[in-house]
PDB file of C-alpha atoms in Angstrom:
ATOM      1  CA  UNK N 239      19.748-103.637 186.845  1.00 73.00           C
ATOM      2  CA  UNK N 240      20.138-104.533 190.417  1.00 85.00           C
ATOM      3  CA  UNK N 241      21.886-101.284 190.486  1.00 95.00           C
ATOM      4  CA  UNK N 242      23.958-101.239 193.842  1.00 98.00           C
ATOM      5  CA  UNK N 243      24.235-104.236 195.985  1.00 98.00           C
ATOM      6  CA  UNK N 244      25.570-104.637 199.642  1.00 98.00           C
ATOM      7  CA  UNK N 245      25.860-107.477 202.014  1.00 98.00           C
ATOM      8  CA  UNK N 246      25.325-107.858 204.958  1.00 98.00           C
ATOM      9  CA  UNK N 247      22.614-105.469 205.785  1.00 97.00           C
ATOM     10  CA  UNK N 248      22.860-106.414 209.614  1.00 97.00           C
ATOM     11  CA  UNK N 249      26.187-107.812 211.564  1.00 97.00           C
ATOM     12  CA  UNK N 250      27.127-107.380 215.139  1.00 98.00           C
ATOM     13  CA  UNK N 251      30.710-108.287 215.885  1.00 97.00           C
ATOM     14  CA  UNK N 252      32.702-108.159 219.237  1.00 98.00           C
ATOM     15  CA  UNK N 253      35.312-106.104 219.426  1.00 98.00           C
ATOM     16  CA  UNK N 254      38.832-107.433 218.259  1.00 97.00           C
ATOM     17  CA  UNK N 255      36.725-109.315 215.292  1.00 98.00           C
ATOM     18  CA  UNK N 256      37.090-109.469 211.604  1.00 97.00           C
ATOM     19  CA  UNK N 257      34.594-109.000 208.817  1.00 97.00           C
ATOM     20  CA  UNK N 258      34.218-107.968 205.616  1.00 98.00           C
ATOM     21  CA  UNK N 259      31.149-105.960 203.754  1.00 98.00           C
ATOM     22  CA  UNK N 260      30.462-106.641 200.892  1.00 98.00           C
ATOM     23  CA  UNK N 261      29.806-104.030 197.105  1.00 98.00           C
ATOM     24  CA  UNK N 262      28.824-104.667 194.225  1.00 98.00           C
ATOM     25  CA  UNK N 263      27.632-102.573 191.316  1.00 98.00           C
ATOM     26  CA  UNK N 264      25.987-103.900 187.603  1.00 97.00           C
ATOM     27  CA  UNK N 265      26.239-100.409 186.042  1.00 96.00           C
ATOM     28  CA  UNK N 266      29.584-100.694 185.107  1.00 95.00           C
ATOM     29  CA  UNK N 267      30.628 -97.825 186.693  1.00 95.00           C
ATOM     30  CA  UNK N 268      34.469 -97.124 186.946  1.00 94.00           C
ATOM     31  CA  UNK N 269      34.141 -94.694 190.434  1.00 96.00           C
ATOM     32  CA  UNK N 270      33.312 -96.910 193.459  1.00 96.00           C
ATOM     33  CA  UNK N 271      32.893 -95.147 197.512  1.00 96.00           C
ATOM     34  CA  UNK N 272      32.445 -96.124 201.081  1.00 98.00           C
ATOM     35  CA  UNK N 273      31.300 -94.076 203.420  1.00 97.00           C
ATOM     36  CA  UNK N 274      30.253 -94.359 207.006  1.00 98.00           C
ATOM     37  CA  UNK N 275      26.858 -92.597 208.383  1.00 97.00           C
ATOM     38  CA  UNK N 276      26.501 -91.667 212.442  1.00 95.00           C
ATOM     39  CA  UNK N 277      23.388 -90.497 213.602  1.00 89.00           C
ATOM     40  CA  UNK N 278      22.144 -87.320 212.871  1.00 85.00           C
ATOM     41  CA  UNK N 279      25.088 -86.672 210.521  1.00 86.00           C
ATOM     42  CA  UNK N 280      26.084 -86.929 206.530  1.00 89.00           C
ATOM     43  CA  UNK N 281      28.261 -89.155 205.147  1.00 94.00           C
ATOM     44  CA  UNK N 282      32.215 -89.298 205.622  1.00 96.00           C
ATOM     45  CA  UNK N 283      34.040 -90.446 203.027  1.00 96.00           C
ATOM     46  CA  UNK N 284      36.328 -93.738 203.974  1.00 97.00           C
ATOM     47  CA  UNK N 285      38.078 -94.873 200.577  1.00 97.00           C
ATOM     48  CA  UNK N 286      37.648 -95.037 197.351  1.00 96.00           C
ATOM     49  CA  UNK N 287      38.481 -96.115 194.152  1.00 96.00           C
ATOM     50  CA  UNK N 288      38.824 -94.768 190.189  1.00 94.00           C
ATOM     51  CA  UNK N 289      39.133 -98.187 189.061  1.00 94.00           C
ATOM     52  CA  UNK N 290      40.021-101.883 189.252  1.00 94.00           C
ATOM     53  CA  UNK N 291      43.774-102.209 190.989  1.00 95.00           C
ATOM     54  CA  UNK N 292      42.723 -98.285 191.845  1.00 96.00           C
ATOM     55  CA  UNK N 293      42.162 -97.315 195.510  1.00 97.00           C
ATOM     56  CA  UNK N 294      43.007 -93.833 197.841  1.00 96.00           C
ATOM     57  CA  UNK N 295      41.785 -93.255 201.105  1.00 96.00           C
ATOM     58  CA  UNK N 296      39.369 -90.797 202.072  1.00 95.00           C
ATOM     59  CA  UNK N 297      38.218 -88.228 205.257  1.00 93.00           C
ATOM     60  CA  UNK N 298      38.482 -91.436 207.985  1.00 96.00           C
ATOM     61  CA  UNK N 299      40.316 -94.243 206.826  1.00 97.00           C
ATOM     62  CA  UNK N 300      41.795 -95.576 209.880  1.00 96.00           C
ATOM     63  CA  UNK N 301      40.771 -99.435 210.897  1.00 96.00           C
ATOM     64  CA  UNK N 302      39.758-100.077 207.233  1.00 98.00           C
ATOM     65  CA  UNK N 303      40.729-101.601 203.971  1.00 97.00           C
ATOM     66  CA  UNK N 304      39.659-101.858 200.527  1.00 98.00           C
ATOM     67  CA  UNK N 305      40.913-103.684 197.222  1.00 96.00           C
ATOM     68  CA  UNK N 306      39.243-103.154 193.642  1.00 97.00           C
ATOM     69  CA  UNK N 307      40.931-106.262 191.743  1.00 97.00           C
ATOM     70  CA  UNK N 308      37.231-106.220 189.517  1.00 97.00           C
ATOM     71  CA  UNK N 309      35.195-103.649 188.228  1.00 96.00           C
ATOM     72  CA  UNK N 310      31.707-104.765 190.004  1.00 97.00           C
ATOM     73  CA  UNK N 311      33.519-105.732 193.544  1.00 98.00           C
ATOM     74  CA  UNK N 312      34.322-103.101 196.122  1.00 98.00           C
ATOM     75  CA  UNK N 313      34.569-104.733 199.281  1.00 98.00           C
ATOM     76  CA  UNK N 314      35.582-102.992 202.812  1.00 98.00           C
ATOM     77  CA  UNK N 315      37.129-105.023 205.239  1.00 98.00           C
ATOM     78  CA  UNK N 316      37.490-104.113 209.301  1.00 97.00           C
ATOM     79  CA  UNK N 317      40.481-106.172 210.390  1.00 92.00           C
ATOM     80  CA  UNK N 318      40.289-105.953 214.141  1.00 97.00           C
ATOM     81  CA  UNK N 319      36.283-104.213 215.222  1.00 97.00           C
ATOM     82  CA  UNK N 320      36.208-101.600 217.498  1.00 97.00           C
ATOM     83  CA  UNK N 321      33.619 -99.727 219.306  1.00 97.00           C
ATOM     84  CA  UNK N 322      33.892 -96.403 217.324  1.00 96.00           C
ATOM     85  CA  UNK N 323      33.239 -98.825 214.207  1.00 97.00           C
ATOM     86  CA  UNK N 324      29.610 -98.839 215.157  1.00 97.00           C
ATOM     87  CA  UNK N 325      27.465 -96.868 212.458  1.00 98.00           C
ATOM     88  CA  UNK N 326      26.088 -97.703 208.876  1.00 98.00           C
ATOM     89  CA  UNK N 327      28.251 -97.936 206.060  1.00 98.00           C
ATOM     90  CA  UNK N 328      26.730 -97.166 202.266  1.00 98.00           C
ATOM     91  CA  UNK N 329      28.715 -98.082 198.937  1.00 98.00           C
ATOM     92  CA  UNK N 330      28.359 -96.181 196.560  1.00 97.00           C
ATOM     93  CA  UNK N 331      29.407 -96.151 192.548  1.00 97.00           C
ATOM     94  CA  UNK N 332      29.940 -93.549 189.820  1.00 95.00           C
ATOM     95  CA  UNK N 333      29.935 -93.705 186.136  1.00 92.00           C
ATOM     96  CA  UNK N 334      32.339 -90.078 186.186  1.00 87.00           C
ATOM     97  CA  UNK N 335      34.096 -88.516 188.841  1.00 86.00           C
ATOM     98  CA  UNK N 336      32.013 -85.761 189.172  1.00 83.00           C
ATOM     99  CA  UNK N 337      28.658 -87.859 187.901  1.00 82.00           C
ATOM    100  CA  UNK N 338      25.721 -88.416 190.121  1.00 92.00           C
ATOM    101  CA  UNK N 339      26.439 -91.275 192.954  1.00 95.00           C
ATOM    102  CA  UNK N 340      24.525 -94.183 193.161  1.00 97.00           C
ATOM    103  CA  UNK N 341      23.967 -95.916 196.862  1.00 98.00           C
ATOM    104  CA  UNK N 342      23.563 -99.026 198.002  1.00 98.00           C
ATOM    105  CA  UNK N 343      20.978 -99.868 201.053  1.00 97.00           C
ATOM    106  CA  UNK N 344      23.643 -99.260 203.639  1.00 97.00           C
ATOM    107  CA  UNK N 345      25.195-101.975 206.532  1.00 98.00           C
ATOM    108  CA  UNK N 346      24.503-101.390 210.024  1.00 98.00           C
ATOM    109  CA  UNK N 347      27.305-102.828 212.232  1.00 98.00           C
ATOM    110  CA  UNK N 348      27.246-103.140 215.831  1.00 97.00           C
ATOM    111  CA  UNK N 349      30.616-103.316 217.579  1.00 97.00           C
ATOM    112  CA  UNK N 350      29.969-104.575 221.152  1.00 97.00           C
TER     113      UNK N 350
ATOM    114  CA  UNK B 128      35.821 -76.111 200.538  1.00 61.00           C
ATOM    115  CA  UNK B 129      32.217 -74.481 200.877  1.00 66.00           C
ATOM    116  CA  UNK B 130      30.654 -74.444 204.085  1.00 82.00           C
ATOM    117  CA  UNK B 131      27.098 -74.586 204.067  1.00 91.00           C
ATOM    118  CA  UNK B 132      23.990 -73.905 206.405  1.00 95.00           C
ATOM    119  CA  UNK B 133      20.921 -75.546 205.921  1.00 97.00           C
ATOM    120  CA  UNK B 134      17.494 -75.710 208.516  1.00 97.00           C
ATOM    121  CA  UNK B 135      17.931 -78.448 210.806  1.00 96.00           C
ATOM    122  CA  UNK B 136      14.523 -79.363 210.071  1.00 97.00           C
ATOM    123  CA  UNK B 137      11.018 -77.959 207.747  1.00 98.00           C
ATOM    124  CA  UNK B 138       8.055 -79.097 208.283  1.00 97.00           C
ATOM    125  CA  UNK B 139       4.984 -78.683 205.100  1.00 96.00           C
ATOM    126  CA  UNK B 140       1.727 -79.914 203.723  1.00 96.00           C
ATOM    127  CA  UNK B 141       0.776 -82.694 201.802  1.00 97.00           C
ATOM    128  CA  UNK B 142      -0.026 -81.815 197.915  1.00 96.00           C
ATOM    129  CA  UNK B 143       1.389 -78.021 198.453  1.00 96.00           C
ATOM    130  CA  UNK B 144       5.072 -77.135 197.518  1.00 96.00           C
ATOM    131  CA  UNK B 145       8.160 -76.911 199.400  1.00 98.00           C
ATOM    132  CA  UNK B 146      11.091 -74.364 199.718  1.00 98.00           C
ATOM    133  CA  UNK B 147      14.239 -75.560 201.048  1.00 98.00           C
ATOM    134  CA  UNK B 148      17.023 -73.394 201.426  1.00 98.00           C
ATOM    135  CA  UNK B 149      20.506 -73.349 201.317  1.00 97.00           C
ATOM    136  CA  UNK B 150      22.773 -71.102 201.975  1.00 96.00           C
ATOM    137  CA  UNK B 151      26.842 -71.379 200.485  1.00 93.00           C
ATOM    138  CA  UNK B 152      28.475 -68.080 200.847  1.00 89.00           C
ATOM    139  CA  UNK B 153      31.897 -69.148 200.220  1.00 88.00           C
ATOM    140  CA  UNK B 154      31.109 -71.403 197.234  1.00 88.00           C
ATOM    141  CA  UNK B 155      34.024 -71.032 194.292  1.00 86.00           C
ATOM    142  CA  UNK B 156      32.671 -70.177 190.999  1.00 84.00           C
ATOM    143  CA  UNK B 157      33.476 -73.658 189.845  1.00 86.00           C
ATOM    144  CA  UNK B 158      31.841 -75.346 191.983  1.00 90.00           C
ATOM    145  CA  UNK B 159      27.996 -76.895 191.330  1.00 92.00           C
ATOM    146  CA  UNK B 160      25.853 -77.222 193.673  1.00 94.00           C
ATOM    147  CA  UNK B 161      24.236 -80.683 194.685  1.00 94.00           C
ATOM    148  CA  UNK B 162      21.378 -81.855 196.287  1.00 96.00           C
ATOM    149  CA  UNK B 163      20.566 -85.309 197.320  1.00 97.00           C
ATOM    150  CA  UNK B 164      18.047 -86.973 199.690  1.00 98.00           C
ATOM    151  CA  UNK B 165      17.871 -89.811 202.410  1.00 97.00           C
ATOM    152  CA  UNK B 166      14.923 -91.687 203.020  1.00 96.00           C
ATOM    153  CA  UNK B 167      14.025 -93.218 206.357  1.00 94.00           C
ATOM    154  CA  UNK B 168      16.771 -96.458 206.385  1.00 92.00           C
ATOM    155  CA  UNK B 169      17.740 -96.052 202.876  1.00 95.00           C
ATOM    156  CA  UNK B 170      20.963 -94.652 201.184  1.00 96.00           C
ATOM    157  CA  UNK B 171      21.158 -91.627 199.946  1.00 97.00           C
ATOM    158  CA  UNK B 172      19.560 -90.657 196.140  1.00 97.00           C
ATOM    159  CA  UNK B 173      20.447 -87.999 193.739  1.00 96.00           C
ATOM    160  CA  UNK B 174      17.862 -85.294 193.524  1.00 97.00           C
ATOM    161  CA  UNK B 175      19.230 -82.380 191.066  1.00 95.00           C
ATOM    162  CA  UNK B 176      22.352 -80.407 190.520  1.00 93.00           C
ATOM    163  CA  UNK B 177      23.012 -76.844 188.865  1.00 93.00           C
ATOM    164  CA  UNK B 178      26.053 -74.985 188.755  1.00 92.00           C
ATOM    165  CA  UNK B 179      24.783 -70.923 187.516  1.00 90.00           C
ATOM    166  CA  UNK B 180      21.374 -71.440 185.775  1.00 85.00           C
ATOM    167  CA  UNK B 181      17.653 -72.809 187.321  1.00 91.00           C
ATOM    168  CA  UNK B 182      17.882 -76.472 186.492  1.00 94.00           C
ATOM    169  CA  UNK B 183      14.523 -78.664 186.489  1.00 94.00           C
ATOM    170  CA  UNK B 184      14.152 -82.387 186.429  1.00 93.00           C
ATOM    171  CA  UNK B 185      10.964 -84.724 187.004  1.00 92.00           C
ATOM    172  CA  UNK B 186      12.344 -84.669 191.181  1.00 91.00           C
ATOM    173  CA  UNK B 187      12.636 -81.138 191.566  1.00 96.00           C
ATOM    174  CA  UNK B 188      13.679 -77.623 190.661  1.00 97.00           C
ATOM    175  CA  UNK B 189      17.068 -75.820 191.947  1.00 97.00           C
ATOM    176  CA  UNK B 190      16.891 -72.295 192.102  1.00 97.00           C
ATOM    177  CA  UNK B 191      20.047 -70.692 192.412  1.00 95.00           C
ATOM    178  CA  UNK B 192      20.691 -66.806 193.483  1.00 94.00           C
ATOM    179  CA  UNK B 193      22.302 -64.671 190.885  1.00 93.00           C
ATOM    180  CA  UNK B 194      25.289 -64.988 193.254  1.00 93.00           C
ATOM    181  CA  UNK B 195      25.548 -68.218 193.707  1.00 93.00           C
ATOM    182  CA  UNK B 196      25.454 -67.810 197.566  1.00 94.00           C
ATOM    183  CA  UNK B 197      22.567 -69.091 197.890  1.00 95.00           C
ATOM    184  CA  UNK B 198      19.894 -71.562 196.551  1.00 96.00           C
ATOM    185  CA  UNK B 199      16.461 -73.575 196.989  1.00 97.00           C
ATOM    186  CA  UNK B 200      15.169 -76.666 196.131  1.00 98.00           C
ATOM    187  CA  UNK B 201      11.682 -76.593 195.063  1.00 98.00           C
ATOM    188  CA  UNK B 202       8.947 -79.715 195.899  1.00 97.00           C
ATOM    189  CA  UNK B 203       6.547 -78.448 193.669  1.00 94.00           C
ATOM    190  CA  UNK B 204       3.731 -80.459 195.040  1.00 95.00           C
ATOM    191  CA  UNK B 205       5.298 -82.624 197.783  1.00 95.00           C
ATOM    192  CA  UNK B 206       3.898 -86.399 199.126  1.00 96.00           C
ATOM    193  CA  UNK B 207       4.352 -88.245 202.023  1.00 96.00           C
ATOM    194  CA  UNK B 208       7.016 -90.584 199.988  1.00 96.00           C
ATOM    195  CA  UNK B 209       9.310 -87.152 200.043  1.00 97.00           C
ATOM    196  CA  UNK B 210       9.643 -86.869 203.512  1.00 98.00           C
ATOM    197  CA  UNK B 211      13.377 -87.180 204.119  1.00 98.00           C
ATOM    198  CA  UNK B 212      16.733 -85.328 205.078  1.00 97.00           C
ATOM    199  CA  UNK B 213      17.577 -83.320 201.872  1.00 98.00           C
ATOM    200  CA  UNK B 214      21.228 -82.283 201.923  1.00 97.00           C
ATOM    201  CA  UNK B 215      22.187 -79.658 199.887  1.00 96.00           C
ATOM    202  CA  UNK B 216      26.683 -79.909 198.794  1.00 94.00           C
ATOM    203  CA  UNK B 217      28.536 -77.777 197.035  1.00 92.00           C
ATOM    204  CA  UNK B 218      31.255 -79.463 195.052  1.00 87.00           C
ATOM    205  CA  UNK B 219      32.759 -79.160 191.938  1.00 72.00           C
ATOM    206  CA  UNK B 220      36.306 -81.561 191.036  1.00 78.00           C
ATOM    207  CA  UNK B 221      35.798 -84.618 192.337  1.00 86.00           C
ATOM    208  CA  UNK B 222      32.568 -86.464 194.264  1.00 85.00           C
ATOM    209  CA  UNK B 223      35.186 -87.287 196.753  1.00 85.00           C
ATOM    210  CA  UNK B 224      35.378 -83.854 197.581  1.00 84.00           C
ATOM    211  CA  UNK B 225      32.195 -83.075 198.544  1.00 88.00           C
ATOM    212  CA  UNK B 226      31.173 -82.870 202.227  1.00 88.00           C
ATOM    213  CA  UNK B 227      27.952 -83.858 203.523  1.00 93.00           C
ATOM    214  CA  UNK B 228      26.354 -81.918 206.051  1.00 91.00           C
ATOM    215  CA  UNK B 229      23.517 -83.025 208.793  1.00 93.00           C
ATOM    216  CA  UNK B 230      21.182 -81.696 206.021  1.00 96.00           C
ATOM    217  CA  UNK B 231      17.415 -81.039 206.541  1.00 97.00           C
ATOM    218  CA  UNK B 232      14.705 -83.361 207.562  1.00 97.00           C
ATOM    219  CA  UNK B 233      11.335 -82.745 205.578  1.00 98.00           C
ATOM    220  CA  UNK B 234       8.671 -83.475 207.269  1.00 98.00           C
ATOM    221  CA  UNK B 235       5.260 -83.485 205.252  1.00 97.00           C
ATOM    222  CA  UNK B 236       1.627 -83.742 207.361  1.00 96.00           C
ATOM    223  CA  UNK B 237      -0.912 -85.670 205.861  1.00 93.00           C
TER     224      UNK B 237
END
């Protein structure tokens, strides 16, 4: 198992731009995450999802989106980049609610 | 939801064990009590988790005080690979509960 997979690991966008990061998961886990990490801090939760068609926002979901139209797919998208966007975002999945999380590598994005 | 205190950092040998603590005073009695770790430019990993009794795994032990306010993650003979920031959540409905701290950074001389 490839476990938890996310893509890119690097991207640097100007501010005002578009992108989309990438999750996916072979563990066919139903309980899929995003959360952002700035330094020296823990995690803050941005959305998540219980399953496919399945989504609910989380701590700091401003500036982001998510849809969950498969079980493996969990992508976040950042419609217009800003600054504050800046950090390093980890996906993570679930087999239960309450079951141990499983991360991916994380995303660093730049905002410039 | 449970606030927690943890060092900001711990520094310890290689090859001898390591305590670290946490501290949880206003934990409910329904909620267990997580630990994960972050290596250097990885995402996080799940260590252990224990809600009343001393739980062991092939990671770690979690000792937890008779009053839950309290508990420690024992390294029982650490490496260099476990240097990392260990944080220590109390939780107990949902994962997307649970709030992550700053943690502590382990730091383990050669």
């Amino acid at each position: 198992n490839a476990g938890v997979t996310q893509t890119p690991k690097f991207q640097v966008l100007k501010t005002g731009q578009s992108m989309t990061l990438q999750c996916a998961q072979d563990m066919n886990h139903e309980y899929m995450s995003w959360y952002r990490q700035d330094p020296g801090m823990g995690l803050r939760l941005i959305h998540y999802s219980v399953g496919a068609g399945i989504t609910d926002q989380g701590e700091v979901p401003n500036g982001y989106n998510v849809s969950r139209s498969t079980t493996e797919d969990f992508p976040l998208r950042l419609l217009s980049a800003a600054p504050s966007q800046t950090s390093v975002y980890f996906c993570a999945s679930s087999l239960y609610n309450t079951g141990e999380l499983f991360f991916g590598e994380g995303s660093r994005l730049t905002v410039l | 939801d449970a606030k927690t205190t943890q060092p900001n950092s711990m520094e310890s040998n290689e090859e001898e064990p390591v305590h670290l603590p946490c501290n949880h005073s206003t934990i409910s009695g329904t909620d267990y009590i997580h630990w994960y770790r972050q290596l250097p430019s990885q995402g996080p990993e799940y260590v252990i988790h224990g809600l009343t009794s001393n739980v062991n795994n092939r990671m770690a032990s979690l000792a937890i005080a008779e009053d839950r306010k309290s508990s420690t993650l024992i390294l029982h003979r650490a490496t260099l690979r476990d240097a990392a920031v260990y944080y220590c959540i109390p939780g107990g409905d949902s994962n997307y509960q649970l709030i992550w701290g700053a943690g502590t950074k382990l730091i383990i001389k050669p």
